[in-house]
mmCIF file of the N, C-alpha and C atoms, coordinates in Angstrom:
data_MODEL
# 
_entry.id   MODEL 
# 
loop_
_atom_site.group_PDB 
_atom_site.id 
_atom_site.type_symbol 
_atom_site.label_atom_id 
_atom_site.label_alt_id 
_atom_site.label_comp_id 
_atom_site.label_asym_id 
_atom_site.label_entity_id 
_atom_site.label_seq_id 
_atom_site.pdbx_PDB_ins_code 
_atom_site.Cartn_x 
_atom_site.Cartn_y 
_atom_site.Cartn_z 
_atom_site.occupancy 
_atom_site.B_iso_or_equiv 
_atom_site.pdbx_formal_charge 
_atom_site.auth_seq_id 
_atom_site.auth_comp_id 
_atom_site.auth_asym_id 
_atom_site.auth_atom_id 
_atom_site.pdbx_PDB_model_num 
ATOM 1   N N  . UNK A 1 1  ? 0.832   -1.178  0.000  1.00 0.00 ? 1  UNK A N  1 
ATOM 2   C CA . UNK A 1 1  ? 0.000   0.000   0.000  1.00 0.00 ? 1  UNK A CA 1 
ATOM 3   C C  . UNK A 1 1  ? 0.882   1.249   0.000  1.00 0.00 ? 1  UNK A C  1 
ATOM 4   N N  . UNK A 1 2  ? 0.503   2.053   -0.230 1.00 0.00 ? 2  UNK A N  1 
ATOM 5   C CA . UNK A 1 2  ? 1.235   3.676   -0.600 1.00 0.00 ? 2  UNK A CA 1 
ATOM 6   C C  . UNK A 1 2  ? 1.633   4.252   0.792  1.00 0.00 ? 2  UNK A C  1 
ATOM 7   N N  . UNK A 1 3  ? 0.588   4.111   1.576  1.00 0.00 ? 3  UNK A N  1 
ATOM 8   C CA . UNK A 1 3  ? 0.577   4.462   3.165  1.00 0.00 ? 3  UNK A CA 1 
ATOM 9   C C  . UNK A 1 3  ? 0.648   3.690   4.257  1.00 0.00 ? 3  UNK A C  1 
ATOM 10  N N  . UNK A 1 4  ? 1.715   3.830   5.054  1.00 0.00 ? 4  UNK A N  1 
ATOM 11  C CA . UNK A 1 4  ? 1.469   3.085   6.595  1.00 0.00 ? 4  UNK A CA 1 
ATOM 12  C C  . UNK A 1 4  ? 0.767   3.761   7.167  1.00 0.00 ? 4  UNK A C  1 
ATOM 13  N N  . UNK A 1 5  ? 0.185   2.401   8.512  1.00 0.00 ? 5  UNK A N  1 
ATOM 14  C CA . UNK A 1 5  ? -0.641  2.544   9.107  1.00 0.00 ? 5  UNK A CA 1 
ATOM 15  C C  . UNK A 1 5  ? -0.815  4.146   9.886  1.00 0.00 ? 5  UNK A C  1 
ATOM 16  N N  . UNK A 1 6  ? -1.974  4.642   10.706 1.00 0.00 ? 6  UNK A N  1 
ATOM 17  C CA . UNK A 1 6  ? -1.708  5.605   11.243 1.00 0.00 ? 6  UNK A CA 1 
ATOM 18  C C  . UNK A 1 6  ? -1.965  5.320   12.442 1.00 0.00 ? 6  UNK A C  1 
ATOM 19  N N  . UNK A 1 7  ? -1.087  6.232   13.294 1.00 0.00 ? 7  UNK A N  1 
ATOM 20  C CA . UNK A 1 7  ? -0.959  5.647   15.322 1.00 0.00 ? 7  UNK A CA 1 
ATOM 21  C C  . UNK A 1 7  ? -1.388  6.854   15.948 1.00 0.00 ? 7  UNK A C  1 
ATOM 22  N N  . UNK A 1 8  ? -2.529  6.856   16.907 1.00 0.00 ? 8  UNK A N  1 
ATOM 23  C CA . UNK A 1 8  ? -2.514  7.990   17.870 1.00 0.00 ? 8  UNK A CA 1 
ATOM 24  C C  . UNK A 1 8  ? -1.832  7.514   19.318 1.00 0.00 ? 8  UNK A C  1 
ATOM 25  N N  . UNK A 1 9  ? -1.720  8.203   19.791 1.00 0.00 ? 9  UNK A N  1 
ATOM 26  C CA . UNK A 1 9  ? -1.386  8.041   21.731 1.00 0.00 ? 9  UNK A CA 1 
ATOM 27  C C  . UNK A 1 9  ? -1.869  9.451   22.393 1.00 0.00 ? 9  UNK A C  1 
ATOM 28  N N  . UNK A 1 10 ? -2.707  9.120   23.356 1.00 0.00 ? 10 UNK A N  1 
ATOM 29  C CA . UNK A 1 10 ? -3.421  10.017  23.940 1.00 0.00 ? 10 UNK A CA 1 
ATOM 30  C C  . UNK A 1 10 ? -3.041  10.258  25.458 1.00 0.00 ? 10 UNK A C  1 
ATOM 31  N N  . UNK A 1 11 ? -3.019  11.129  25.914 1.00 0.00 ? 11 UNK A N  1 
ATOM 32  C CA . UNK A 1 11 ? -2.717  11.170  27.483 1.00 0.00 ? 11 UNK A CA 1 
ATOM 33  C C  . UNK A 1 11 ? -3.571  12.441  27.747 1.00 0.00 ? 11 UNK A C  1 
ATOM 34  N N  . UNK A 1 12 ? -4.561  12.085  28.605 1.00 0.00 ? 12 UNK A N  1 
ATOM 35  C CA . UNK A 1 12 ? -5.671  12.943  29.508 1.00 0.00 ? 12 UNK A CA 1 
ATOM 36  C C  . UNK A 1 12 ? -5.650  13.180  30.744 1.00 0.00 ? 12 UNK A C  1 
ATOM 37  N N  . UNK A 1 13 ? -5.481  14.629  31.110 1.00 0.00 ? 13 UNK A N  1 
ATOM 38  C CA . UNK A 1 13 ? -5.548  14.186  32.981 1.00 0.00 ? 13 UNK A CA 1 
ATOM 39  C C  . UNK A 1 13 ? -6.363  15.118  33.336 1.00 0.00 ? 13 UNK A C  1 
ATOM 40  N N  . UNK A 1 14 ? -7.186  15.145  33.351 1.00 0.00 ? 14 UNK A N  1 
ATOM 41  C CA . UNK A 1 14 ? -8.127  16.470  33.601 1.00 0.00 ? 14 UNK A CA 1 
ATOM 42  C C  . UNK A 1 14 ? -8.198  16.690  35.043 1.00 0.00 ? 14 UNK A C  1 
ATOM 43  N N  . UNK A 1 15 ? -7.631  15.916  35.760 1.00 0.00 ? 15 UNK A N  1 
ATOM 44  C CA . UNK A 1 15 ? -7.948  16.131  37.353 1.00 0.00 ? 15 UNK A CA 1 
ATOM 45  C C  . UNK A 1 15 ? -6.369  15.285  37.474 1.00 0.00 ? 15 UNK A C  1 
ATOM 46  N N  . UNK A 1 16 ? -5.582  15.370  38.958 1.00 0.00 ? 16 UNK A N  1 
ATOM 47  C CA . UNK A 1 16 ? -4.250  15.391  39.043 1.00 0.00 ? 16 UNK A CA 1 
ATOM 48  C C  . UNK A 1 16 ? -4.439  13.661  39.465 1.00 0.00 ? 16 UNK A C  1 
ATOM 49  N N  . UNK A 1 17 ? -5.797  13.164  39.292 1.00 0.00 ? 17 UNK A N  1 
ATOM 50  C CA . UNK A 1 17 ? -5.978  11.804  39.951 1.00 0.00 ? 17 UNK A CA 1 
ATOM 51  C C  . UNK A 1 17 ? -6.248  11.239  39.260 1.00 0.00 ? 17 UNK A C  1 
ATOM 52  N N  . UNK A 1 18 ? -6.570  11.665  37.886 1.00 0.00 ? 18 UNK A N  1 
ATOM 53  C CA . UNK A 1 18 ? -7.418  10.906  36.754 1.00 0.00 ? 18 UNK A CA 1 
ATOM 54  C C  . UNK A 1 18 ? -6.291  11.175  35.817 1.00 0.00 ? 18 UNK A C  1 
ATOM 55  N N  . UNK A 1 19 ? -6.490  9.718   34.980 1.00 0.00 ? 19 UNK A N  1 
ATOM 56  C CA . UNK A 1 19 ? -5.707  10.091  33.936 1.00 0.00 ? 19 UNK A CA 1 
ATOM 57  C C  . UNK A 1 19 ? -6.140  8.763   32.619 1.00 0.00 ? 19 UNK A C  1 
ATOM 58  N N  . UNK A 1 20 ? -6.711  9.810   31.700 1.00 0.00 ? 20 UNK A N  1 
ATOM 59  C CA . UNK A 1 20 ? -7.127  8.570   30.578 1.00 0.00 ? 20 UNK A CA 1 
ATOM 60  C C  . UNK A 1 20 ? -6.112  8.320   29.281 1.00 0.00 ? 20 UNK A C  1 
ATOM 61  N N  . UNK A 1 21 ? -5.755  6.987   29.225 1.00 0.00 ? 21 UNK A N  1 
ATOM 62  C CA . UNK A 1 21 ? -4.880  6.900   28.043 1.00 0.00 ? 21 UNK A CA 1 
ATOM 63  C C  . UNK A 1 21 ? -5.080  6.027   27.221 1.00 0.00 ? 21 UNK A C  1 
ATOM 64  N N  . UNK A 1 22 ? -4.983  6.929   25.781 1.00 0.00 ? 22 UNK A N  1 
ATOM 65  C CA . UNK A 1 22 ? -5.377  6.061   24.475 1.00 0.00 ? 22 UNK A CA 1 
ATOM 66  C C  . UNK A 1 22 ? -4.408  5.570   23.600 1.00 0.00 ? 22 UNK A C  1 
ATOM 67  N N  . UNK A 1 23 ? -3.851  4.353   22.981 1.00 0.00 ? 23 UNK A N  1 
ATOM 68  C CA . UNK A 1 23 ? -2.898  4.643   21.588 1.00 0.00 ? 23 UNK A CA 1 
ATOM 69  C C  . UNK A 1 23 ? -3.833  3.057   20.678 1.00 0.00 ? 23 UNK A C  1 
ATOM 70  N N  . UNK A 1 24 ? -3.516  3.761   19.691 1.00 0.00 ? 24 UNK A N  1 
ATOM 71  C CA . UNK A 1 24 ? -4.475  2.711   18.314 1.00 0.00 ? 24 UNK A CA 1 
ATOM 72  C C  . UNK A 1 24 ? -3.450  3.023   17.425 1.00 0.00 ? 24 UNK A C  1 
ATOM 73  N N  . UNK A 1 25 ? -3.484  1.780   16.867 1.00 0.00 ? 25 UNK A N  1 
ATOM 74  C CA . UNK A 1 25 ? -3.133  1.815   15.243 1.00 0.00 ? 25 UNK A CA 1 
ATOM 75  C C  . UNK A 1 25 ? -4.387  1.326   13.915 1.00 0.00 ? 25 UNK A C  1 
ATOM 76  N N  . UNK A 1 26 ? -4.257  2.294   12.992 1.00 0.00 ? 26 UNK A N  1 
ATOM 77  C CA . UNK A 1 26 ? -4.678  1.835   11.998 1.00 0.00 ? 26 UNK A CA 1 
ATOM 78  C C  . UNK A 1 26 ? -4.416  1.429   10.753 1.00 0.00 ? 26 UNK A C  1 
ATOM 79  N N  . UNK A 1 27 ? -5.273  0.575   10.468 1.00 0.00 ? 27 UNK A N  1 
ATOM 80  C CA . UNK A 1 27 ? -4.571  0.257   8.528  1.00 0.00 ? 27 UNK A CA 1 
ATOM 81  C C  . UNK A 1 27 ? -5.308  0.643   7.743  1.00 0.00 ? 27 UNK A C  1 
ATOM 82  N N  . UNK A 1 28 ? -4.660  1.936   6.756  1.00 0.00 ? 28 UNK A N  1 
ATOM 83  C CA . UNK A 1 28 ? -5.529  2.769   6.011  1.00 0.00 ? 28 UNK A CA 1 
ATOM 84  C C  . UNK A 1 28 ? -6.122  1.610   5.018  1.00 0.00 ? 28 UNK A C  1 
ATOM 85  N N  . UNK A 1 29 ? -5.457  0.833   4.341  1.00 0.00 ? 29 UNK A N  1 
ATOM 86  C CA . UNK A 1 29 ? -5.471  0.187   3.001  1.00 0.00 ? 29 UNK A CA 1 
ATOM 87  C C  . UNK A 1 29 ? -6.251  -0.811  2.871  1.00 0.00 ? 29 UNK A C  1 
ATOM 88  N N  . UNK A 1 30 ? -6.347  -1.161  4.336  1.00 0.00 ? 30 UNK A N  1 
ATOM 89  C CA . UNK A 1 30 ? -7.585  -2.244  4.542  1.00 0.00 ? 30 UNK A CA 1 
ATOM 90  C C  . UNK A 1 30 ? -9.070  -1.434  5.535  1.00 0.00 ? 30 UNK A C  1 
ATOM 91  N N  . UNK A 1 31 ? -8.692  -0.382  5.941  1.00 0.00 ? 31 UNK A N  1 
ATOM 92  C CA . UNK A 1 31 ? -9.723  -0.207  7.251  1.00 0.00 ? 31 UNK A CA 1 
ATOM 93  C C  . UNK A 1 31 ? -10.094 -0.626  8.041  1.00 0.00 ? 31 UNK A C  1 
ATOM 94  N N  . UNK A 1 32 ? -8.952  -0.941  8.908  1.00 0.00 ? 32 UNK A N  1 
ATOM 95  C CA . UNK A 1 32 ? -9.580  -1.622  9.894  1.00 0.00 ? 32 UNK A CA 1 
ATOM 96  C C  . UNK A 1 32 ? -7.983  -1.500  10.883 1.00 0.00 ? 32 UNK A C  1 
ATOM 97  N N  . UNK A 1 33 ? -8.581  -1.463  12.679 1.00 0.00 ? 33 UNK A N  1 
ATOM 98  C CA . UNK A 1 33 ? -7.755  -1.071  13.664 1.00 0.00 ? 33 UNK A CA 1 
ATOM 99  C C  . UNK A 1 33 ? -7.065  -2.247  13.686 1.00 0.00 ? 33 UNK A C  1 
ATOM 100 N N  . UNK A 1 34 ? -5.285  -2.409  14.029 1.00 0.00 ? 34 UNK A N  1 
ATOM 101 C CA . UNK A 1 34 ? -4.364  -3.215  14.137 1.00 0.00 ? 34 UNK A CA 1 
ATOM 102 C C  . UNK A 1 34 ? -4.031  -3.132  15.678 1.00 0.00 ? 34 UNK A C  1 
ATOM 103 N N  . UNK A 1 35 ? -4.733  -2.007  16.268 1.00 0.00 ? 35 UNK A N  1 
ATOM 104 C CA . UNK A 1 35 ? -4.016  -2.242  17.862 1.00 0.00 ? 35 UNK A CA 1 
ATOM 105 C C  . UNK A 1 35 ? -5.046  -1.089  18.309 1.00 0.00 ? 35 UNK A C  1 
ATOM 106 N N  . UNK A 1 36 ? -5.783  -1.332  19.711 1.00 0.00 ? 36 UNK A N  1 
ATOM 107 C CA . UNK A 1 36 ? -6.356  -0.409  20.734 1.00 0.00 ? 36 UNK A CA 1 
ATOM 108 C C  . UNK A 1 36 ? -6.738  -0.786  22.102 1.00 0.00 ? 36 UNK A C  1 
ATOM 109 N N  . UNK A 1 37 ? -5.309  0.070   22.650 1.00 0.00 ? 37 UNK A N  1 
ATOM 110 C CA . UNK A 1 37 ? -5.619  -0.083  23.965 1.00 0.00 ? 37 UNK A CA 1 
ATOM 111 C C  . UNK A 1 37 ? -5.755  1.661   24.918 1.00 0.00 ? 37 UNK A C  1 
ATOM 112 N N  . UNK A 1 38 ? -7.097  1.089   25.587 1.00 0.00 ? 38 UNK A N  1 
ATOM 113 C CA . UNK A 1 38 ? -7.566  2.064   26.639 1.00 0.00 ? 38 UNK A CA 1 
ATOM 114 C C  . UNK A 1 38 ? -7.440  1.803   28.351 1.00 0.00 ? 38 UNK A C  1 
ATOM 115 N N  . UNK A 1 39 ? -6.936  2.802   28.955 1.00 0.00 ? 39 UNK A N  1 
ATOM 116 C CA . UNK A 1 39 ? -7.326  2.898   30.038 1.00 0.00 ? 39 UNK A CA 1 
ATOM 117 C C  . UNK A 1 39 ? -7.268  4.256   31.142 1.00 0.00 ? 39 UNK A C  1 
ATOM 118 N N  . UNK A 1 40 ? -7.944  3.673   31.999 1.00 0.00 ? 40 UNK A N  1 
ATOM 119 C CA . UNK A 1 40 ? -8.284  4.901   33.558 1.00 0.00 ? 40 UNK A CA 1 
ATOM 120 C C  . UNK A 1 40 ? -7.364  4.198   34.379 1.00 0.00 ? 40 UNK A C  1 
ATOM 121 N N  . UNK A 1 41 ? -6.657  5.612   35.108 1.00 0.00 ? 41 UNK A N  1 
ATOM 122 C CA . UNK A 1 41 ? -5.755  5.500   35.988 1.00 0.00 ? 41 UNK A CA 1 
ATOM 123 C C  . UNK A 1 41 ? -6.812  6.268   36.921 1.00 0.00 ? 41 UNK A C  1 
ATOM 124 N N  . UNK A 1 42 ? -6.961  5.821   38.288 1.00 0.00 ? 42 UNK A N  1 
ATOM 125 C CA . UNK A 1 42 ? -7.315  6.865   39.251 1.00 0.00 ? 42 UNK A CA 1 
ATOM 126 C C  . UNK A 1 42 ? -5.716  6.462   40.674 1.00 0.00 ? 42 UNK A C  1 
ATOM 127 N N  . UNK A 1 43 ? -5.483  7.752   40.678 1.00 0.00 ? 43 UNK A N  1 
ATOM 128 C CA . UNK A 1 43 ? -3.987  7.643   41.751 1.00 0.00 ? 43 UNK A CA 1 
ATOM 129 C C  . UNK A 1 43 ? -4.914  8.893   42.562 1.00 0.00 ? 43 UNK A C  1 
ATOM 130 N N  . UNK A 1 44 ? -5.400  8.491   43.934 1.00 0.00 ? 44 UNK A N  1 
ATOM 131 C CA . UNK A 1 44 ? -5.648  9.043   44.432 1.00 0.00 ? 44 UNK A CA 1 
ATOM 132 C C  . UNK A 1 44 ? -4.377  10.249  45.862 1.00 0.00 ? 44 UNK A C  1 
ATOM 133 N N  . UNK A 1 45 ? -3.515  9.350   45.217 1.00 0.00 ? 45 UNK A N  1 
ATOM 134 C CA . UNK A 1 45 ? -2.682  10.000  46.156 1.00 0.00 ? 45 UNK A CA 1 
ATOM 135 C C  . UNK A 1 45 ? -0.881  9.395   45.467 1.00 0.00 ? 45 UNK A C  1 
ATOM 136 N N  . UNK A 1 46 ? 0.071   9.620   46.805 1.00 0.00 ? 46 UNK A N  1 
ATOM 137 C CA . UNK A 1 46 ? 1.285   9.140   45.715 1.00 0.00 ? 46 UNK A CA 1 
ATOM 138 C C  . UNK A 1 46 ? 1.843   7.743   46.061 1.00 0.00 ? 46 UNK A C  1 
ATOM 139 N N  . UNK A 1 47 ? 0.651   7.254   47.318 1.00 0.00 ? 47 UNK A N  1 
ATOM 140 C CA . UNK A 1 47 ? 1.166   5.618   47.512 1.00 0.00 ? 47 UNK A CA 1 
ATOM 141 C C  . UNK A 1 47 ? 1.137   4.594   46.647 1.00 0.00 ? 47 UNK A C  1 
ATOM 142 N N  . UNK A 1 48 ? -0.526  4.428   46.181 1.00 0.00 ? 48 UNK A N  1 
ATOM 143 C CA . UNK A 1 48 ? -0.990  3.610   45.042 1.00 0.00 ? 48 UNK A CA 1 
ATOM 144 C C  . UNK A 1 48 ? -2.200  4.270   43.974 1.00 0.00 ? 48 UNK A C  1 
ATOM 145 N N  . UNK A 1 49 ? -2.003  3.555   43.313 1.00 0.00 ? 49 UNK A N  1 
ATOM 146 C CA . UNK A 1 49 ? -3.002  4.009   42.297 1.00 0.00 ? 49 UNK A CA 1 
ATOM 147 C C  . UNK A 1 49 ? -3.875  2.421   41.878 1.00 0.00 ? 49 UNK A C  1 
ATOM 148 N N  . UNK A 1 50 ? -5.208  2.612   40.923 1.00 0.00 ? 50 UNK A N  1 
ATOM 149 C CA . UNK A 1 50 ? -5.619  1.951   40.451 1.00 0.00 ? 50 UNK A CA 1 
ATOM 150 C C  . UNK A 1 50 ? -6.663  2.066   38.877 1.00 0.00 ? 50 UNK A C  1 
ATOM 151 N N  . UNK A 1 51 ? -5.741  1.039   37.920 1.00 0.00 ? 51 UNK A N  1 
ATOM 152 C CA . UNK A 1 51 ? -6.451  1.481   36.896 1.00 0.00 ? 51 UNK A CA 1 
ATOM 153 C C  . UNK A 1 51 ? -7.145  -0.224  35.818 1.00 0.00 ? 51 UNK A C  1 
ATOM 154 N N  . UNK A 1 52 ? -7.848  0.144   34.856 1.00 0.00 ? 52 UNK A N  1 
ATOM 155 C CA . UNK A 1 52 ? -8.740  -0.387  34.468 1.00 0.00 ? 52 UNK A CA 1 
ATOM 156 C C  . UNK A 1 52 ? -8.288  -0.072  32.903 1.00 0.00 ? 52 UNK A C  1 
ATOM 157 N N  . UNK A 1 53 ? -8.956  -1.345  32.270 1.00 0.00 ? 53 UNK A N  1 
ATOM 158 C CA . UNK A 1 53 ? -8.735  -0.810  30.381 1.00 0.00 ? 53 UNK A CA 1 
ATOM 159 C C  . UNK A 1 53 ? -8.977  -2.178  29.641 1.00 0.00 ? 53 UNK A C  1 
ATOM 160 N N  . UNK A 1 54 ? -9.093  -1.805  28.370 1.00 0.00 ? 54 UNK A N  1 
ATOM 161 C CA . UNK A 1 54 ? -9.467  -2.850  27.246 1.00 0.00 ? 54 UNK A CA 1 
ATOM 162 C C  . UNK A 1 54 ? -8.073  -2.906  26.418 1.00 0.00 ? 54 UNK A C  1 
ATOM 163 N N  . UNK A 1 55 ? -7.473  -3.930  26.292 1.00 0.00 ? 55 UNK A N  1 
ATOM 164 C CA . UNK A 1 55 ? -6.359  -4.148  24.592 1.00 0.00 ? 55 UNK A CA 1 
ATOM 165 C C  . UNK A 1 55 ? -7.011  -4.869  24.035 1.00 0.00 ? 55 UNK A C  1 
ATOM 166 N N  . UNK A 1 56 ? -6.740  -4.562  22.882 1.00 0.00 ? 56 UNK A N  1 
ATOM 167 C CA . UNK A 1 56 ? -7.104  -5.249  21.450 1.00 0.00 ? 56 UNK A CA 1 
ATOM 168 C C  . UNK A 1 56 ? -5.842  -5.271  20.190 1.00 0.00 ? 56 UNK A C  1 
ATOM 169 N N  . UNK A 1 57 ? -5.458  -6.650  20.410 1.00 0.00 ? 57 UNK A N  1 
ATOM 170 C CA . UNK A 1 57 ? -4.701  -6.930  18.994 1.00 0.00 ? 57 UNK A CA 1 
ATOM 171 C C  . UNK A 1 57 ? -5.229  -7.470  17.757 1.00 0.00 ? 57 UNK A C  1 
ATOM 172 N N  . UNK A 1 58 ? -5.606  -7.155  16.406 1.00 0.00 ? 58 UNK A N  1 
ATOM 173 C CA . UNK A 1 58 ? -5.443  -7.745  15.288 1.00 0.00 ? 58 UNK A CA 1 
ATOM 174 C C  . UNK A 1 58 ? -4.328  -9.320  15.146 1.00 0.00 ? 58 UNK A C  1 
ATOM 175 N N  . UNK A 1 59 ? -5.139  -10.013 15.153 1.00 0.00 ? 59 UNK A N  1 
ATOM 176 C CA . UNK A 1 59 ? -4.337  -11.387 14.537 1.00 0.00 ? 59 UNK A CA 1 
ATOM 177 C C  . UNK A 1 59 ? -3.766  -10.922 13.080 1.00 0.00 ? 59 UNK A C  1 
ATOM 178 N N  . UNK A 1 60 ? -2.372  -10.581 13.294 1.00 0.00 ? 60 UNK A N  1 
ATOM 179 C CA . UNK A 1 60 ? -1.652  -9.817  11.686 1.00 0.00 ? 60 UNK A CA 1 
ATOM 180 C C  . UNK A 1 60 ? -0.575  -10.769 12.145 1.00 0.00 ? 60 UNK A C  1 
ATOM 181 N N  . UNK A 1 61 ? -0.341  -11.418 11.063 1.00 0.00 ? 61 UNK A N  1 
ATOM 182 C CA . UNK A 1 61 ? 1.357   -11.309 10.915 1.00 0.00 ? 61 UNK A CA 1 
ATOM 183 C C  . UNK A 1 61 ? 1.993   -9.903  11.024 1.00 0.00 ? 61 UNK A C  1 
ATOM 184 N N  . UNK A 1 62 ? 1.946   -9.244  10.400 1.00 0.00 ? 62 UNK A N  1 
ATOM 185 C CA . UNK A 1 62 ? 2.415   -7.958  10.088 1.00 0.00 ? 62 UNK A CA 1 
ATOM 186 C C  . UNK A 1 62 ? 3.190   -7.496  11.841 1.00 0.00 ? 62 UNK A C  1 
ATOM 187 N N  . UNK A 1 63 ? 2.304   -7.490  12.689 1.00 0.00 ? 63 UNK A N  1 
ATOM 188 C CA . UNK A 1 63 ? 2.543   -7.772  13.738 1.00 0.00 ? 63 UNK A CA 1 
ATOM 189 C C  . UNK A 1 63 ? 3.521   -8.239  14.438 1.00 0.00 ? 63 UNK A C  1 
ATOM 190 N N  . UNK A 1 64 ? 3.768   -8.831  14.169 1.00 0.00 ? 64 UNK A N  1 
ATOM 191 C CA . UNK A 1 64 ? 5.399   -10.158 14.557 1.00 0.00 ? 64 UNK A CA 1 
ATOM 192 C C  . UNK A 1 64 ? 4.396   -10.906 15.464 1.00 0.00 ? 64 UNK A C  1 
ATOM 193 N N  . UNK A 1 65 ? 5.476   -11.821 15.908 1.00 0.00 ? 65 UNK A N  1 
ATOM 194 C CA . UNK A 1 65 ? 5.062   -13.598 16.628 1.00 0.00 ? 65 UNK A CA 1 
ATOM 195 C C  . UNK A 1 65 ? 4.977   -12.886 17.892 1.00 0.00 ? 65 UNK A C  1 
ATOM 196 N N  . UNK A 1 66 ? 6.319   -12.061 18.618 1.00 0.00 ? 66 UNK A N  1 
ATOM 197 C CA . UNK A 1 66 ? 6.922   -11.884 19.587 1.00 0.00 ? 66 UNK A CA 1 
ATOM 198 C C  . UNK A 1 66 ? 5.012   -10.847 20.324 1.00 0.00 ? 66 UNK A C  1 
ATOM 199 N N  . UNK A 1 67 ? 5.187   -10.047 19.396 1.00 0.00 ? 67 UNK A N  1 
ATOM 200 C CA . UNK A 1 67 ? 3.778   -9.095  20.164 1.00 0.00 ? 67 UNK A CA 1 
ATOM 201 C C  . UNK A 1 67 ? 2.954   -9.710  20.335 1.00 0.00 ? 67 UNK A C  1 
ATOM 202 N N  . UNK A 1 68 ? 2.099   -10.362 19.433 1.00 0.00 ? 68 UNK A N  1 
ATOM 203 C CA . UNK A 1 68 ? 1.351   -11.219 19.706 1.00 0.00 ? 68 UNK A CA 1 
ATOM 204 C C  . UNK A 1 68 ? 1.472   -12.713 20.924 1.00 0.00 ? 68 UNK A C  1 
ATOM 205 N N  . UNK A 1 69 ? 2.506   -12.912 21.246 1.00 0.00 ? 69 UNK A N  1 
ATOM 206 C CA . UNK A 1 69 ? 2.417   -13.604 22.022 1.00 0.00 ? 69 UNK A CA 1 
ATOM 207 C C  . UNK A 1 69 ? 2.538   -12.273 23.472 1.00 0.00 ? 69 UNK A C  1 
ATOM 208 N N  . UNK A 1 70 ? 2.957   -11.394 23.504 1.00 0.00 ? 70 UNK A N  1 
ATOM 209 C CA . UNK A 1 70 ? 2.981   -10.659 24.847 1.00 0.00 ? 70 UNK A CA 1 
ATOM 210 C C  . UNK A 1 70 ? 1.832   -10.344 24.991 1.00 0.00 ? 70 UNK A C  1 
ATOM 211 N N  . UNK A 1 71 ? 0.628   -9.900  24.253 1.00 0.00 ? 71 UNK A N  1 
ATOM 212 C CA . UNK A 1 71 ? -0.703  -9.281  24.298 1.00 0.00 ? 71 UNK A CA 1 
ATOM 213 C C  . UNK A 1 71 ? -1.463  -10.474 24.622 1.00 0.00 ? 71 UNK A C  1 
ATOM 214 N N  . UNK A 1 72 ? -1.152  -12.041 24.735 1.00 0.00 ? 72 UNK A N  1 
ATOM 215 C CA . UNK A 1 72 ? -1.804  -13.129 25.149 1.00 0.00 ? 72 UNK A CA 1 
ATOM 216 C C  . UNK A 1 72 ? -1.986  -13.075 26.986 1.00 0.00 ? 72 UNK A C  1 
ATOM 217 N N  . UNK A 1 73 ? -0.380  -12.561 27.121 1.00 0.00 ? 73 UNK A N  1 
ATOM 218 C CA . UNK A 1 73 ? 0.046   -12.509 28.742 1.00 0.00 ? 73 UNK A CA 1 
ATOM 219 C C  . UNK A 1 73 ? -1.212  -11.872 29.565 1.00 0.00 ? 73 UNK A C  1 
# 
């Protein structure tokens, strides 16, 4: 294809306790997402924190063996 994929990464903190983070990849040439993972951090303070989220890998070769087997973990 003419174009590689396109990648965002997002970092949100609208409050010093919250913090939302995005990164995706896409594949223009086919349409369709190769990677998206989300999540919420809440750190209520500077002992611990606790956060929450969805990954999503595309079964690609394109991918390599190695990622795909870490995104199984």
């Amino acid at each position: 294809s003419t174009f590689s994929d396109v990648y965002s990464d997002l970092d949100f903190s609208p409050r010093t306790w919250l913090t939302l983070t995005s990164e995706t990849r896409y594949d223009i040439a086919n349409g369709v997402f190769r990677l998206a993972d989300h999540n919420l951090t809440l750190k209520p303070g500077s002992t611990w924190s606790a956060s929450v989220g969805h990954r999503y890998f595309r079964n690609d070769p394109a991918l390599g063996v190695k990622m795909l087997q870490t995104a199984k973990l």
